[in-house]
Amino acid sequence: MDHTALIQTFEQVDGQIVDLERILNERGSLPLPETVEHAMALTKQLIIAYIADVGEKTLPDQADDLLDVFKALVKSDPSWNTIRDNCRELVYYHNCIAMERLDALPQNPEKMAVRTLRHLYLFMKTRCMREDRLEMA
């Protein structure tokens, strides 16, 4: 089976995460609203690419809410619930920003958003490698 699109998505998302991590290391911070939105968008890209690669479910739209995209992933495969709280964490940050409740966020939320994104990426990559969708590093 050809996994080219999935491989390209993982490479592209990894490159963007590396850029975010580099900027964080250089500057010490990133703009919070944009960083959270970017982390959510990249998470959705990974999930949608995986669903497309499996080819058994209707593809959610990139414009859909992150939790709706996640629901499409977990439907009929509850093992994906392992990353549910990570997805919820990003949505929580988004909601706190939208409600102007920055006081409810953890310290350095932009760093936490990038770390959560990296965690999601690594979990999904490892799973894809175990399923022979991505090559072992």
PDB file of C-alpha atoms in Angstrom:
ATOM      1  CA  MET A   1       0.000   0.000   0.000  1.00  0.00           C
ATOM      2  CA  ASP A   2       1.205   3.503  -0.815  1.00  0.00           C
ATOM      3  CA  HIS A   3       1.531   5.698   2.268  1.00  0.00           C
ATOM      4  CA  THR A   4       3.146   8.655   0.470  1.00  0.00           C
ATOM      5  CA  ALA A   5       0.547  11.240   1.538  1.00  0.00           C
ATOM      6  CA  LEU A   6       0.756  10.136   5.180  1.00  0.00           C
ATOM      7  CA  ILE A   7       4.563  10.194   5.112  1.00  0.00           C
ATOM      8  CA  GLN A   8       4.572  13.668   3.575  1.00  0.00           C
ATOM      9  CA  THR A   9       2.100  14.961   6.157  1.00  0.00           C
ATOM     10  CA  PHE A  10       4.189  13.638   9.035  1.00  0.00           C
ATOM     11  CA  GLU A  11       7.369  15.147   7.556  1.00  0.00           C
ATOM     12  CA  GLN A  12       5.681  18.512   6.968  1.00  0.00           C
ATOM     13  CA  VAL A  13       4.124  18.636  10.447  1.00  0.00           C
ATOM     14  CA  ASP A  14       7.410  17.602  12.066  1.00  0.00           C
ATOM     15  CA  GLY A  15       9.179  20.433  10.241  1.00  0.00           C
ATOM     16  CA  GLN A  16       6.648  22.940  11.536  1.00  0.00           C
ATOM     17  CA  ILE A  17       6.962  21.619  15.095  1.00  0.00           C
ATOM     18  CA  VAL A  18      10.754  21.872  14.854  1.00  0.00           C
ATOM     19  CA  ASP A  19      10.349  25.506  13.755  1.00  0.00           C
ATOM     20  CA  LEU A  20       8.041  26.246  16.703  1.00  0.00           C
ATOM     21  CA  GLU A  21      10.473  24.578  19.113  1.00  0.00           C
ATOM     22  CA  ARG A  22      13.415  26.518  17.654  1.00  0.00           C
ATOM     23  CA  ILE A  23      11.589  29.845  17.967  1.00  0.00           C
ATOM     24  CA  LEU A  24      10.614  29.015  21.547  1.00  0.00           C
ATOM     25  CA  ASN A  25      14.238  28.232  22.377  1.00  0.00           C
ATOM     26  CA  GLU A  26      15.471  31.446  20.752  1.00  0.00           C
ATOM     27  CA  ARG A  27      12.811  33.888  21.934  1.00  0.00           C
ATOM     28  CA  GLY A  28      11.438  32.164  25.014  1.00  0.00           C
ATOM     29  CA  SER A  29       7.835  32.599  23.874  1.00  0.00           C
ATOM     30  CA  LEU A  30       5.416  32.657  20.951  1.00  0.00           C
ATOM     31  CA  PRO A  31       2.137  34.530  20.443  1.00  0.00           C
ATOM     32  CA  LEU A  32      -0.369  32.444  22.367  1.00  0.00           C
ATOM     33  CA  PRO A  33      -3.541  32.608  20.212  1.00  0.00           C
ATOM     34  CA  GLU A  34      -1.683  31.896  16.970  1.00  0.00           C
ATOM     35  CA  THR A  35       0.373  29.112  18.551  1.00  0.00           C
ATOM     36  CA  VAL A  36      -2.695  27.323  19.936  1.00  0.00           C
ATOM     37  CA  GLU A  37      -4.551  27.642  16.625  1.00  0.00           C
ATOM     38  CA  HIS A  38      -1.509  26.344  14.752  1.00  0.00           C
ATOM     39  CA  ALA A  39      -1.131  23.393  17.141  1.00  0.00           C
ATOM     40  CA  MET A  40      -4.787  22.497  16.693  1.00  0.00           C
ATOM     41  CA  ALA A  41      -4.543  22.763  12.896  1.00  0.00           C
ATOM     42  CA  LEU A  42      -1.455  20.545  12.771  1.00  0.00           C
ATOM     43  CA  THR A  43      -3.110  17.972  15.030  1.00  0.00           C
ATOM     44  CA  LYS A  44      -6.108  17.901  12.701  1.00  0.00           C
ATOM     45  CA  GLN A  45      -3.791  17.446   9.709  1.00  0.00           C
ATOM     46  CA  LEU A  46      -2.204  14.390  11.322  1.00  0.00           C
ATOM     47  CA  ILE A  47      -5.546  12.857  12.250  1.00  0.00           C
ATOM     48  CA  ILE A  48      -7.075  13.473   8.820  1.00  0.00           C
ATOM     49  CA  ALA A  49      -3.996  12.083   7.063  1.00  0.00           C
ATOM     50  CA  TYR A  50      -4.192   8.937   9.185  1.00  0.00           C
ATOM     51  CA  ILE A  51      -7.921   8.472   8.518  1.00  0.00           C
ATOM     52  CA  ALA A  52      -7.286   8.965   4.788  1.00  0.00           C
ATOM     53  CA  ASP A  53      -4.461   6.429   4.865  1.00  0.00           C
ATOM     54  CA  VAL A  54      -6.617   3.802   6.571  1.00  0.00           C
ATOM     55  CA  GLY A  55      -9.352   4.520   4.032  1.00  0.00           C
ATOM     56  CA  GLU A  56     -12.279   3.107   5.990  1.00  0.00           C
ATOM     57  CA  LYS A  57     -14.008   6.249   7.300  1.00  0.00           C
ATOM     58  CA  THR A  58     -15.463   9.440   5.907  1.00  0.00           C
ATOM     59  CA  LEU A  59     -12.838  12.154   6.038  1.00  0.00           C
ATOM     60  CA  PRO A  60     -13.528  15.059   8.355  1.00  0.00           C
ATOM     61  CA  ASP A  61     -12.839  18.539   7.038  1.00  0.00           C
ATOM     62  CA  GLN A  62      -9.784  20.517   8.155  1.00  0.00           C
ATOM     63  CA  ALA A  63     -12.203  23.337   9.063  1.00  0.00           C
ATOM     64  CA  ASP A  64     -14.055  21.094  11.550  1.00  0.00           C
ATOM     65  CA  ASP A  65     -13.558  21.490  15.279  1.00  0.00           C
ATOM     66  CA  LEU A  66     -10.583  19.501  16.611  1.00  0.00           C
ATOM     67  CA  LEU A  67     -12.783  17.375  18.857  1.00  0.00           C
ATOM     68  CA  ASP A  68     -15.088  16.529  15.945  1.00  0.00           C
ATOM     69  CA  VAL A  69     -12.068  15.449  13.892  1.00  0.00           C
ATOM     70  CA  PHE A  70     -10.873  13.401  16.860  1.00  0.00           C
ATOM     71  CA  LYS A  71     -14.319  11.760  17.169  1.00  0.00           C
ATOM     72  CA  ALA A  72     -14.036  10.587  13.572  1.00  0.00           C
ATOM     73  CA  LEU A  73     -10.685   9.003  14.429  1.00  0.00           C
ATOM     74  CA  VAL A  74     -11.836   7.221  17.564  1.00  0.00           C
ATOM     75  CA  LYS A  75     -15.134   5.992  16.099  1.00  0.00           C
ATOM     76  CA  SER A  76     -14.922   2.177  15.922  1.00  0.00           C
ATOM     77  CA  ASP A  77     -11.341   2.305  17.289  1.00  0.00           C
ATOM     78  CA  PRO A  78     -11.412   3.322  20.967  1.00  0.00           C
ATOM     79  CA  SER A  79      -7.673   2.710  21.336  1.00  0.00           C
ATOM     80  CA  TRP A  80      -7.208   6.263  20.032  1.00  0.00           C
ATOM     81  CA  ASN A  81      -8.758   7.586  23.269  1.00  0.00           C
ATOM     82  CA  THR A  82      -5.190   7.557  24.552  1.00  0.00           C
ATOM     83  CA  ILE A  83      -4.709  11.026  23.012  1.00  0.00           C
ATOM     84  CA  ARG A  84      -8.147  12.405  23.844  1.00  0.00           C
ATOM     85  CA  ASP A  85      -6.943  14.456  26.807  1.00  0.00           C
ATOM     86  CA  ASN A  86      -4.140  15.978  24.734  1.00  0.00           C
ATOM     87  CA  CYS A  87      -6.655  17.129  22.127  1.00  0.00           C
ATOM     88  CA  ARG A  88      -8.896  18.441  24.898  1.00  0.00           C
ATOM     89  CA  GLU A  89      -5.972  20.354  26.384  1.00  0.00           C
ATOM     90  CA  LEU A  90      -5.467  22.288  23.151  1.00  0.00           C
ATOM     91  CA  VAL A  91      -9.207  23.012  22.960  1.00  0.00           C
ATOM     92  CA  TYR A  92      -9.147  24.168  26.597  1.00  0.00           C
ATOM     93  CA  TYR A  93      -6.370  26.664  25.778  1.00  0.00           C
ATOM     94  CA  HIS A  94      -8.377  27.863  22.782  1.00  0.00           C
ATOM     95  CA  ASN A  95     -11.517  28.301  24.896  1.00  0.00           C
ATOM     96  CA  CYS A  96      -9.660  30.171  27.656  1.00  0.00           C
ATOM     97  CA  ILE A  97      -8.266  32.576  25.069  1.00  0.00           C
ATOM     98  CA  ALA A  98     -11.694  33.052  23.465  1.00  0.00           C
ATOM     99  CA  MET A  99     -13.299  33.765  26.848  1.00  0.00           C
ATOM    100  CA  GLU A 100     -10.419  36.057  27.860  1.00  0.00           C
ATOM    101  CA  ARG A 101      -9.598  33.827  30.810  1.00  0.00           C
ATOM    102  CA  LEU A 102      -5.823  33.736  30.456  1.00  0.00           C
ATOM    103  CA  ASP A 103      -5.638  33.471  34.255  1.00  0.00           C
ATOM    104  CA  ALA A 104      -7.037  29.923  33.932  1.00  0.00           C
ATOM    105  CA  LEU A 105      -4.136  28.792  31.748  1.00  0.00           C
ATOM    106  CA  PRO A 106      -0.988  27.074  33.026  1.00  0.00           C
ATOM    107  CA  GLN A 107       2.283  28.950  33.190  1.00  0.00           C
ATOM    108  CA  ASN A 108       3.822  29.375  29.707  1.00  0.00           C
ATOM    109  CA  PRO A 109       0.775  28.030  27.850  1.00  0.00           C
ATOM    110  CA  GLU A 110       2.364  28.569  24.429  1.00  0.00           C
ATOM    111  CA  LYS A 111       5.210  26.238  25.445  1.00  0.00           C
ATOM    112  CA  MET A 112       2.718  23.713  26.774  1.00  0.00           C
ATOM    113  CA  ALA A 113       0.752  23.862  23.508  1.00  0.00           C
ATOM    114  CA  VAL A 114       3.887  23.101  21.489  1.00  0.00           C
ATOM    115  CA  ARG A 115       4.869  20.291  23.862  1.00  0.00           C
ATOM    116  CA  THR A 116       1.372  18.834  23.658  1.00  0.00           C
ATOM    117  CA  LEU A 117       1.553  18.999  19.871  1.00  0.00           C
ATOM    118  CA  ARG A 118       4.935  17.223  19.929  1.00  0.00           C
ATOM    119  CA  HIS A 119       3.480  14.535  22.202  1.00  0.00           C
ATOM    120  CA  LEU A 120       0.523  13.995  19.863  1.00  0.00           C
ATOM    121  CA  TYR A 121       2.882  13.824  16.886  1.00  0.00           C
ATOM    122  CA  LEU A 122       5.179  11.272  18.538  1.00  0.00           C
ATOM    123  CA  PHE A 123       2.312   9.082  19.709  1.00  0.00           C
ATOM    124  CA  MET A 124       0.710   9.051  16.267  1.00  0.00           C
ATOM    125  CA  LYS A 125       4.034   8.501  14.504  1.00  0.00           C
ATOM    126  CA  THR A 126       4.888   5.559  16.747  1.00  0.00           C
ATOM    127  CA  ARG A 127       1.494   4.019  16.142  1.00  0.00           C
ATOM    128  CA  CYS A 128       1.844   4.500  12.371  1.00  0.00           C
ATOM    129  CA  MET A 129       5.276   2.871  12.501  1.00  0.00           C
ATOM    130  CA  ARG A 130       3.879  -0.130  14.394  1.00  0.00           C
ATOM    131  CA  GLU A 131       1.158  -0.407  11.742  1.00  0.00           C
ATOM    132  CA  ASP A 132       3.826  -0.269   8.982  1.00  0.00           C
ATOM    133  CA  ARG A 133       2.387   2.997   7.646  1.00  0.00           C
ATOM    134  CA  LEU A 134       5.638   4.843   8.349  1.00  0.00           C
ATOM    135  CA  GLU A 135       9.159   3.446   8.310  1.00  0.00           C
ATOM    136  CA  MET A 136      11.022   2.919  11.550  1.00  0.00           C
ATOM    137  CA  ALA A 137      13.436   5.756  12.205  1.00  0.00           C
TER     138      ALA A 137
END
